[in-house]
Amino acid sequence: MTTPNSEQKIVYTLTDEAPMLATGSLLPIVRSFTAAAGIKVETSNISVASRILAGFADRLTDEQKQEATDTLVELGELTKDPSCNLIKLPNISASIPQLKAAITELQSQGYDLPDYPDEATTDEEKDIQSRYAKVLGSAVNPVLRQGNSDRRAPPAVKAFARKFPHSMGKWSKASQSHADYMRDGDFFSSEQSITMDAADDVRIEFVDKSGNVEVKKTLPLEAGEVFDSMFMSAKALDTFFERTLQECKEDGVMWSLHVKATMMKVSHPIVFGHAVRVFYREVFDKYGDLFEQLGVNPNNGMASVYDKIKTLPQSQQEEIEEAIHACYEHRPEMAMVDSVKGITNLHIPSDVIVDASMPAMIRNSGKMWGRDGKTKDTKAVMPESTYARIYQEMINFCKTNGAFDPTTMGTVPNVGLMAMKAEEYGSHDKTFEMTQDGTMRVVKSDGTVLMQHEVENGDIWRACQTKDPAVRDWVKLAVTRSRQSDTPAIFWLDDERAHDQQLRLKVEKYLQDHDTDGLDLSIMDYNSAIRISMERMIRGKDTISVTGNVLRDYLTDLFPIMELGTSAKMLSIVPMLNGGGMYETGAGGSAPKHVQQVQEENHLRWDSLGEFLALAVSLEEMGIKNDNADAKLMAKALDAATGKLLENNKSPSRKVGELDNRGSHFYLAMYWAQYLAEQTENADLAKRFVPLAKALTENEEKIIKELADAQGKPADLGGYYHPDMAKVDSVMRPSKTLNDILASL
Amino acid sequence: MTTPNSEQKIVYTLTDEAPMLATGSLLPIVRSFTAAAGIKVETSNISVASRILAGFADRLTDEQKQEATDTLVELGELTKDPSCNLIKLPNISASIPQLKAAITELQSQGYDLPDYPDEATTDEEKDIQSRYAKVLGSAVNPVLRQGNSDRRAPPAVKAFARKFPHSMGKWSKASQSHADYMRDGDFFSSEQSITMDAADDVRIEFVDKSGNVEVKKTLPLEAGEVFDSMFMSAKALDTFFERTLQECKEDGVMWSLHVKATMMKVSHPIVFGHAVRVFYREVFDKYGDLFEQLGVNPNNGMASVYDKIKTLPQSQQEEIEEAIHACYEHRPEMAMVDSVKGITNLHIPSDVIVDASMPAMIRNSGKMWGRDGKTKDTKAVMPESTYARIYQEMINFCKTNGAFDPTTMGTVPNVGLMAMKAEEYGSHDKTFEMTQDGTMRVVKSDGTVLMQHEVENGDIWRACQTKDPAVRDWVKLAVTRSRQSDTPAIFWLDDERAHDQQLRLKVEKYLQDHDTDGLDLSIMDYNSAIRISMERMIRGKDTISVTGNVLRDYLTDLFPIMELGTSAKMLSIVPMLNGGGMYETGAGGSAPKHVQQVQEENHLRWDSLGEFLALAVSLEEMGIKNDNADAKLMAKALDAATGKLLENNKSPSRKVGELDNRGSHFYLAMYWAQYLAEQTENADLAKRFVPLAKALTENEEKIIKELADAQGKPADLGGYYHPDMAKVDSVMRPSKTLNDILASL
């Protein structure tokens, strides 16, 4: 028996759009169950609307102010609490248009918010803009992800994929597809790395040819911190692009570009811009000056050209468009993002994100879509060789061994270095595009030069930090996961990389802090690591990949997409540095289309699978930490219920009238209750759930009918960004029978 | 100073054809030099003619009997002597037509030899046939190769290739070429292996479906001996061939077959026959019975069909030829051995020998020759997966990294398991083609079943032996070579192979007998081993491959052809089990065309490079064993001279009037003498060689003229198989000036 314990608390985030609506249906069910294990489930609203209101509490009425707590700050504090147990649903990373729409909606609901000032001139405007800025973009993850990353395929999901495999395109041994990357002049070949002996404020400096020194940035580094610098040669990059285009033309394969402009926010858009300028060389040669006047930015893709030339006279627009089309004549065919709409690979930098596009290509027989809507063999161009090589290794593997078989393959979970903003390459504030020739260097406060590179105009130089406690925790997490899952773990560290040499020293040191007896732990370069993981995988064996931050990002799409057909079904856990845990759900985004369908025909297609899975590990962890056997059993039962739900195909349909999110929740509840009622480990808990299981089972038909009857007509949520929670409750819980049964528990 | 020592003796083999002629020129030079180090060079005649005469000594005159010593038996004894130092030149592995020609020639020279009886019926005929049988085929190597194999690129040759690289075809990243092999049903997947606890006579038995037992063979096995058994499913093989043909047709790549019918003498011709029957399925379906009557054997290739149907009426021949051509219509294009003559890949089993054909394909951009005389991307079909996978690994590597670069690449020497007929898969007397369904089993004398396989009619079952002392010596040789060359060594052993699991146990055990401190020794599966060797190689690093017998054979062509453009320039050493050494020269065969050219225009194009290299290691070993510093210095000087000869392009030309074998020997002598005269390590030796160096240098022009003047007219050797040695001496030493200088030493 479990004594109710005030410490046993799960925090469940209320977010935006579909996930938030789904919570309206799921949470009452969850609470009914967890209460039996003495666990409270509290909510924390981190929606865009909530975060806006928190920024302007001073302008709200007393009643409105109750909604205006800064929950993100609270959650940030919570992550430092060893008892933190947080379930994080997908939320909106707001763009400016989304922010403005949210403001308008809140204003219409009677909140006295200022408009968003596009240009801030007065002090007041600047203040307003800075308050809104905190809500923009990916504002939540950096606050909450206070730990490294543990991602894996839940057993129920893996079992489902084995039984009902997703489609995998057949691979021809004669496929011409391949990955291509720079062999010299890229970040890999220029990387330098040092570990700080002691804390210091280091300067990033540019020294021009006359010896003038410009301090680009000063960074406080900690003792033990690893600091890297590297650059990509603009000339080498252009030469590389030209070679790839020539080769595609000769070999008759399609050309495609794969970058990660969203993650390498600063460096990769520049790389993308080079590709645009090389592919459309004649256009930029001829209209370069005009484009500059118009404000065309090739880093934003050809969309920027088409957008900016709209202001020109029709005849001139047509002339430029003809020049663009002329390029296609002598260039190889380019892979399309949308062949129907004519959107090419070079249209927008965010369209072809390597970690999504490469697995899609590999799953699709190594082919991408051509202009004629047909799939074709492709050269996948990924200039930065550091990580690109793993895709070539997988392509060669598929040519040799055929497509992966989801019914027999093992799994490759990931332990990723992420804590304390580790290895954020090419992001943010430490990436610089050179505007003249000279020297970039990293200098200690006493003037000692730690690293330096000779650079040329146009080169992309960047630095990157990795803090010691993050590495130490990552090593610990790898050992823990290897032990807990009885699975070999490979640290992906390449001795030819300066950074990895530094990390290897730390890994070898920190491994000594742990009992690794009987564990199969090894350190390998990326090619060897992915190769052996794949060799094991096709023999049904599992291998943990222990990787840096970028590979974490890439691999947690690559392997799941092969194994499960999607990365959205992965468990994504952030064991916090201080001992708590965050359980992230569903990588599928917040899905605006889902909400529209609810508003129009009251059908919610959102699949809460991610929430089921996250909740199970959250409960399991709660059970382990508090020695709460009921919680552990509850977790086990939930996993079994999820497995049964998948097997019985009780996931939401996309079509109105069929089972939707709410019906899916009903089945989860029924299976969950049935398992708990039937299990023999804990008779008291079984006894408690027998009536619920019975009631749900007996009323299955009735409840499903009530849920189905609710569909087919518009639903009023009282708002998009800031809905009326009472209305949400009413829409998301339309079955009186189900509600009554839950209330009776 | 060296004291002449009767023990310091090199035995130099007199063989056949071009190498024997070259010896006539080279040996007098060599003897002049080695005498200065107190080393005698004796000859031993193992030519076909000599071996024939030895078999019929009883029919010869007393004078003739002097030529009739059984030198092969003597040399066989010598291999057991720890002081054995044997230089072995290529000799004729006589076919029956060659044997008959040699008999005729000897008869014409007055030797009372009987004719070779094609069919032996009387006791006398049987006796004659059995005496001649000892001369047939590869009769020399089994007697002399009483050790494992040590093959490596001599430094001079490697340096030459780095400076004057051979051509290497560029690889396209989009190449469609690949290797294809069976994934199931082949020898690899069925392999079983045991190690004998104690000596025993084991039986190989076939048990038919009614339980009748047929003893196929009884073998005396030693304690510690590894014994393997495996089979290839005929059905799986045919299905595999059909799949490869379909895939080539779909993908538009050429189809080619690569087997090793010469080494896997029994199993691979059968595999080849299956390919013929599947490719020309309709022909064999329709004319199968007729072919059987005619004695067509598909294992001998389509040549057998064309040969046997000659007896048929013209119209019927044409009908069959049309049926053959009809197959080409719906089959993929087949790679040609000789596109001019229309010789396909399936014409004769010995035409496409995997260890030669695959390196040639890889060196040629992964392409083979099509019917139109153009090179094309190809599926290289190698049914047995055990070793085929290494070629796919190399092909993928070349697609990814481009062709190998001879100017920068490292080297992969080989230490091969070969002693005591180790791992002679598919050869000789332990391979059986099933004629009905049943069980093949290996049974101890007490009736215990050691291994067994369920087999079907047509399946190919084979067994293989590996003796313990051979493995022990192989491990020792690997450690020795790694230590002497300060190079990492990888044992290529695949844990997924039953045989290799047994070998691994021995390797791990015998490594403990040695001081391996500071050595980099590892054990890897074949794919990992070749991959890491290639990764190191393109970074200029060397890696010793320590392999079994088949991989020895394959790799000592594969890597040399990439590194040096040929395998003929490799050092090939057999360190004998008992401590002696054999130094084999030139893999280029004995070359009948070379002799014809001498007879017609007195130009010998034979390149004695192999002899130079072998002699240098022979002298070095002599120096080490006898603590003979002069011999060591002589060896060093010879290597330097060889390097200089290569650099100065003093190798023989193929064209009459230009420098030939004899001129090349002159330059070797001059450079060798110059080095010895100029070195300062040993003043006495220098003093001794100063006059020779001076004389040769001063007379260079005169000697070269004398050598050139001898060319251009027919030369009389007094015989082909059994030339007159006085005439050979006269032909091969036409420069009086050179002869006088050597005589004066």
Coordinates of N, CA, C and O in Angstrom, one line a residue, chain B residues 305-402:
Chain B
V305 N 30.3 -26.7 -75.0 CA 29.2 -26.9 -75.9 C 29.7 -26.7 -77.4 O 29.4 -27.6 -78.2
Y306 N 30.3 -25.6 -77.6 CA 30.8 -25.3 -79.0 C 31.7 -26.5 -79.5 O 31.6 -26.8 -80.7
D307 N 32.5 -27.0 -78.6 CA 33.4 -28.0 -79.0 C 32.7 -29.3 -79.4 O 32.9 -29.9 -80.4
K308 N 31.7 -29.7 -78.5 CA 31.1 -31.0 -78.7 C 30.1 -31.0 -79.8 O 29.8 -32.1 -80.4
I309 N 29.4 -29.9 -80.1 CA 28.4 -29.9 -81.1 C 29.0 -29.9 -82.5 O 28.3 -30.1 -83.5
K310 N 30.3 -29.8 -82.6 CA 31.0 -29.8 -83.9 C 30.7 -31.1 -84.6 O 30.8 -31.2 -85.9
T311 N 30.5 -32.2 -83.9 CA 30.2 -33.5 -84.5 C 28.8 -33.6 -85.1 O 28.5 -34.5 -85.8
L312 N 28.0 -32.6 -84.8 CA 26.6 -32.6 -85.3 C 26.5 -32.1 -86.7 O 27.4 -31.4 -87.2
P313 N 25.4 -32.5 -87.4 CA 25.2 -31.9 -88.8 C 25.2 -30.4 -88.7 O 24.7 -29.8 -87.7
Q314 N 25.6 -29.7 -89.8 CA 25.7 -28.2 -89.8 C 24.4 -27.6 -89.4 O 24.4 -26.7 -88.6
S315 N 23.3 -28.1 -89.9 CA 22.0 -27.5 -89.6 C 21.6 -27.5 -88.1 O 21.1 -26.6 -87.6
Q316 N 22.0 -28.6 -87.5 CA 21.7 -28.8 -86.1 C 22.6 -27.9 -85.3 O 22.2 -27.3 -84.3
Q317 N 23.8 -27.8 -85.7 CA 24.8 -26.9 -85.0 C 24.2 -25.4 -85.0 O 24.2 -24.7 -84.0
E318 N 23.7 -25.1 -86.2 CA 23.2 -23.7 -86.4 C 22.0 -23.5 -85.5 O 21.8 -22.4 -84.9
E319 N 21.1 -24.5 -85.4 CA 19.9 -24.4 -84.6 C 20.3 -24.1 -83.1 O 19.8 -23.2 -82.5
I320 N 21.3 -24.9 -82.7 CA 21.8 -24.7 -81.3 C 22.4 -23.3 -81.1 O 22.2 -22.6 -80.1
E321 N 23.2 -22.9 -82.0 CA 23.8 -21.6 -81.9 C 22.8 -20.5 -81.9 O 22.9 -19.5 -81.1
E322 N 21.8 -20.7 -82.7 CA 20.7 -19.7 -82.6 C 20.0 -19.7 -81.3 O 19.6 -18.6 -80.8
A323 N 19.8 -20.8 -80.7 CA 19.2 -20.9 -79.4 C 20.1 -20.2 -78.3 O 19.6 -19.5 -77.4
I324 N 21.4 -20.4 -78.5 CA 22.3 -19.7 -77.6 C 22.2 -18.2 -77.7 O 22.0 -17.4 -76.8
H325 N 22.1 -17.7 -79.0 CA 22.0 -16.3 -79.2 C 20.7 -15.7 -78.7 O 20.6 -14.6 -78.3
A326 N 19.6 -16.6 -78.8 CA 18.3 -16.1 -78.3 C 18.4 -15.8 -76.8 O 17.7 -14.9 -76.3
C327 N 19.2 -16.6 -76.1 CA 19.4 -16.3 -74.6 C 19.9 -14.9 -74.4 O 19.4 -14.2 -73.4
Y328 N 20.8 -14.4 -75.2 CA 21.3 -13.1 -75.0 C 20.2 -12.0 -75.1 O 20.4 -10.9 -74.6
E329 N 19.2 -12.3 -75.8 CA 18.1 -11.3 -76.0 C 17.5 -10.9 -74.7 O 17.2 -9.8 -74.5
H330 N 17.2 -11.9 -73.9 CA 16.5 -11.6 -72.6 C 17.4 -11.6 -71.4 O 16.9 -11.4 -70.3
R331 N 18.6 -11.9 -71.6 CA 19.6 -11.9 -70.5 C 20.3 -10.5 -70.5 O 20.3 -9.8 -71.5
P332 N 20.8 -10.1 -69.3 CA 21.6 -8.8 -69.3 C 22.9 -9.0 -70.1 O 23.3 -10.2 -70.4
E333 N 23.5 -7.9 -70.4 CA 24.8 -8.0 -71.1 C 25.8 -8.7 -70.2 O 25.8 -8.5 -69.0
M334 N 26.6 -9.6 -70.8 CA 27.6 -10.3 -70.0 C 29.0 -9.7 -70.3 O 29.3 -9.3 -71.4
A335 N 29.8 -9.6 -69.2 CA 31.2 -9.1 -69.4 C 32.0 -10.1 -70.3 O 31.8 -11.3 -70.2
M336 N 32.9 -9.5 -71.0 CA 33.7 -10.3 -72.0 C 35.1 -10.5 -71.4 O 35.7 -9.6 -70.8
V337 N 35.6 -11.6 -71.7 CA 37.1 -11.9 -71.4 C 37.9 -11.3 -72.6 O 38.9 -10.7 -72.4
D338 N 37.3 -11.5 -73.8 CA 38.0 -10.9 -75.0 C 36.9 -10.5 -75.9 O 36.3 -11.3 -76.6
S339 N 36.6 -9.2 -75.9 CA 35.5 -8.7 -76.7 C 35.7 -8.8 -78.2 O 34.8 -9.0 -79.0
V340 N 37.0 -8.8 -78.6 CA 37.4 -8.9 -80.0 C 37.1 -10.3 -80.5 O 36.4 -10.4 -81.6
K341 N 37.5 -11.3 -79.8 CA 37.2 -12.7 -80.2 C 35.9 -13.2 -79.8 O 35.5 -14.3 -80.0
G342 N 35.1 -12.3 -79.0 CA 33.8 -12.8 -78.6 C 33.8 -13.8 -77.5 O 32.9 -14.6 -77.4
I343 N 34.8 -13.8 -76.7 CA 34.9 -14.8 -75.6 C 34.2 -14.2 -74.4 O 34.7 -13.2 -73.8
T344 N 33.1 -14.8 -74.0 CA 32.4 -14.3 -72.8 C 33.0 -14.8 -71.5 O 33.8 -15.7 -71.5
N345 N 32.4 -14.3 -70.5 CA 32.7 -14.6 -69.1 C 32.4 -16.1 -68.8 O 33.0 -16.6 -67.8
L346 N 31.5 -16.7 -69.6 CA 31.1 -18.1 -69.3 C 31.8 -19.1 -70.2 O 31.3 -20.2 -70.3
H347 N 32.8 -18.7 -71.0 CA 33.4 -19.5 -72.0 C 34.2 -20.6 -71.4 O 34.0 -21.8 -71.7
I348 N 35.1 -20.3 -70.5 CA 36.0 -21.3 -69.9 C 36.1 -20.9 -68.4 O 36.4 -19.7 -68.1
P349 N 36.0 -21.9 -67.5 CA 36.1 -21.5 -66.1 C 37.4 -20.9 -65.6 O 37.4 -20.1 -64.6
S350 N 38.4 -21.1 -66.3 CA 39.7 -20.6 -65.8 C 40.0 -19.2 -66.3 O 41.0 -18.6 -66.0
D351 N 39.1 -18.6 -67.1 CA 39.3 -17.3 -67.7 C 39.2 -16.2 -66.7 O 39.8 -15.1 -66.9
V352 N 38.2 -16.3 -65.8 CA 38.0 -15.2 -64.9 C 38.3 -15.7 -63.5 O 37.4 -16.2 -62.8
I353 N 39.5 -15.5 -63.1 CA 40.0 -15.9 -61.8 C 39.8 -14.7 -60.8 O 40.5 -13.7 -61.0
V354 N 39.0 -15.0 -59.8 CA 38.6 -13.8 -59.0 C 39.7 -13.0 -58.5 O 39.7 -11.8 -58.5
D355 N 40.8 -13.6 -58.0 CA 41.9 -12.8 -57.4 C 42.6 -11.9 -58.4 O 43.3 -11.0 -58.0
A356 N 42.5 -12.3 -59.7 CA 43.1 -11.4 -60.7 C 42.0 -10.5 -61.3 O 42.2 -9.3 -61.6
S357 N 40.8 -11.0 -61.5 CA 39.8 -10.2 -62.3 C 39.2 -9.1 -61.4 O 38.9 -8.0 -61.9
M358 N 39.0 -9.4 -60.1 CA 38.4 -8.3 -59.3 C 39.4 -7.1 -59.1 O 38.9 -6.0 -59.3
P359 N 40.7 -7.3 -58.8 CA 41.5 -6.1 -58.7 C 41.6 -5.4 -60.1 O 41.6 -4.2 -60.1
A360 N 41.6 -6.2 -61.2 CA 41.6 -5.5 -62.5 C 40.4 -4.6 -62.6 O 40.4 -3.5 -63.1
M361 N 39.2 -5.1 -62.2 CA 38.0 -4.4 -62.3 C 38.0 -3.1 -61.4 O 37.6 -2.0 -61.8
I362 N 38.5 -3.3 -60.2 CA 38.6 -2.2 -59.3 C 39.5 -1.1 -59.8 O 39.3 0.1 -59.6
R363 N 40.6 -1.6 -60.3 CA 41.6 -0.6 -60.9 C 41.1 0.1 -62.1 O 41.5 1.2 -62.4
N364 N 40.1 -0.5 -62.8 CA 39.6 0.0 -64.0 C 38.2 0.7 -63.7 O 37.3 0.5 -64.4
S365 N 38.2 1.5 -62.7 CA 37.0 2.3 -62.3 C 35.8 1.5 -62.0 O 34.6 1.9 -62.1
G366 N 36.0 0.2 -61.6 CA 34.9 -0.7 -61.3 C 34.2 -1.2 -62.6 O 33.1 -1.8 -62.5
K367 N 34.9 -1.1 -63.7 CA 34.2 -1.5 -65.0 C 34.9 -2.7 -65.6 O 36.0 -3.0 -65.3
M368 N 34.1 -3.4 -66.4 CA 34.6 -4.5 -67.2 C 34.3 -4.3 -68.6 O 33.6 -3.3 -69.0
W369 N 34.7 -5.1 -69.5 CA 34.6 -4.9 -70.9 C 33.3 -5.5 -71.5 O 33.0 -6.7 -71.2
G370 N 32.5 -4.8 -72.2 CA 31.3 -5.2 -72.8 C 31.5 -5.8 -74.2 O 32.6 -5.7 -74.7
R371 N 30.4 -6.3 -74.8 CA 30.5 -6.9 -76.1 C 31.0 -5.9 -77.2 O 31.7 -6.3 -78.1
D372 N 30.7 -4.6 -77.0 CA 31.1 -3.6 -77.9 C 32.5 -3.1 -77.7 O 32.9 -2.0 -78.3
G373 N 33.2 -3.7 -76.8 CA 34.6 -3.3 -76.5 C 34.7 -2.0 -75.6 O 35.7 -1.5 -75.5
K374 N 33.5 -1.7 -75.0 CA 33.5 -0.5 -74.1 C 33.5 -1.0 -72.7 O 32.9 -2.1 -72.4
T375 N 34.0 -0.2 -71.8 CA 33.9 -0.6 -70.4 C 32.6 -0.1 -69.7 O 32.2 1.0 -70.0
K376 N 32.1 -0.9 -68.9 CA 30.8 -0.6 -68.3 C 30.7 -1.1 -66.8 O 31.4 -2.0 -66.4
D377 N 29.8 -0.4 -66.1 CA 29.5 -0.8 -64.7 C 29.0 -2.2 -64.7 O 28.2 -2.6 -65.6
T378 N 29.4 -2.9 -63.7 CA 29.2 -4.4 -63.7 C 28.8 -4.9 -62.3 O 29.3 -4.4 -61.3
K379 N 27.9 -5.9 -62.3 CA 27.7 -6.7 -61.1 C 28.7 -7.8 -61.1 O 28.7 -8.7 -62.0
A380 N 29.6 -7.9 -60.1 CA 30.5 -8.9 -60.0 C 30.0 -10.0 -59.2 O 29.8 -9.9 -58.0
V381 N 29.6 -11.1 -59.8 CA 28.9 -12.2 -59.1 C 29.9 -13.2 -58.6 O 30.7 -13.8 -59.3
M382 N 30.0 -13.4 -57.2 CA 30.9 -14.3 -56.6 C 30.1 -15.1 -55.6 O 29.9 -14.7 -54.4
P383 N 29.5 -16.2 -56.0 CA 28.5 -16.9 -55.1 C 28.9 -17.1 -53.7 O 28.2 -16.8 -52.8
E384 N 30.1 -17.6 -53.5 CA 30.6 -17.9 -52.1 C 30.8 -16.6 -51.3 O 31.8 -15.9 -51.6
S385 N 30.0 -16.4 -50.3 CA 30.1 -15.1 -49.6 C 31.3 -15.0 -48.7 O 31.7 -13.9 -48.3
T386 N 31.9 -16.1 -48.3 CA 33.0 -16.1 -47.3 C 34.0 -15.0 -47.6 O 34.3 -14.2 -46.7
Y387 N 34.5 -15.0 -48.8 CA 35.5 -14.0 -49.2 C 35.0 -12.9 -50.1 O 35.7 -11.8 -50.1
A388 N 33.9 -13.1 -50.8 CA 33.4 -12.1 -51.7 C 33.2 -10.7 -51.1 O 33.4 -9.7 -51.7
R389 N 32.8 -10.7 -49.8 CA 32.4 -9.5 -49.2 C 33.5 -8.4 -49.2 O 33.3 -7.2 -49.1
I390 N 34.8 -8.9 -49.2 CA 35.9 -7.9 -49.1 C 35.9 -7.1 -50.3 O 36.3 -5.9 -50.3
Y391 N 35.5 -7.7 -51.5 CA 35.5 -6.9 -52.7 C 34.4 -5.8 -52.7 O 34.6 -4.7 -53.1
Q392 N 33.2 -6.2 -52.1 CA 32.2 -5.2 -52.0 C 32.6 -4.0 -51.1 O 32.4 -2.9 -51.3
E393 N 33.3 -4.4 -50.0 CA 33.8 -3.4 -49.1 C 34.8 -2.4 -49.8 O 34.7 -1.2 -49.6
M394 N 35.6 -3.0 -50.6 CA 36.6 -2.1 -51.4 C 35.9 -1.3 -52.4 O 36.2 -0.1 -52.6
I395 N 34.9 -1.9 -53.1 CA 34.2 -1.1 -54.1 C 33.4 0.1 -53.4 O 33.5 1.2 -53.9
N396 N 32.8 -0.2 -52.3 CA 32.1 0.9 -51.6 C 33.1 2.0 -51.1 O 32.9 3.2 -51.2
F397 N 34.3 1.5 -50.8 CA 35.3 2.4 -50.3 C 35.8 3.3 -51.5 O 36.0 4.5 -51.3
C398 N 36.0 2.7 -52.6 CA 36.4 3.5 -53.8 C 35.3 4.5 -54.2 O 35.6 5.6 -54.7
K399 N 34.0 4.0 -54.1 CA 33.0 5.0 -54.5 C 33.0 6.2 -53.5 O 32.7 7.3 -53.9
T400 N 33.3 5.9 -52.3 CA 33.3 7.0 -51.3 C 34.5 7.8 -51.3 O 34.4 9.1 -51.2
N401 N 35.7 7.2 -51.5 CA 36.9 8.0 -51.4 C 37.7 8.1 -52.7 O 38.7 8.7 -52.7
G402 N 37.1 7.6 -53.8 CA 37.8 7.7 -55.0 C 38.9 6.6 -55.2 O 39.1 5.8 -54.2

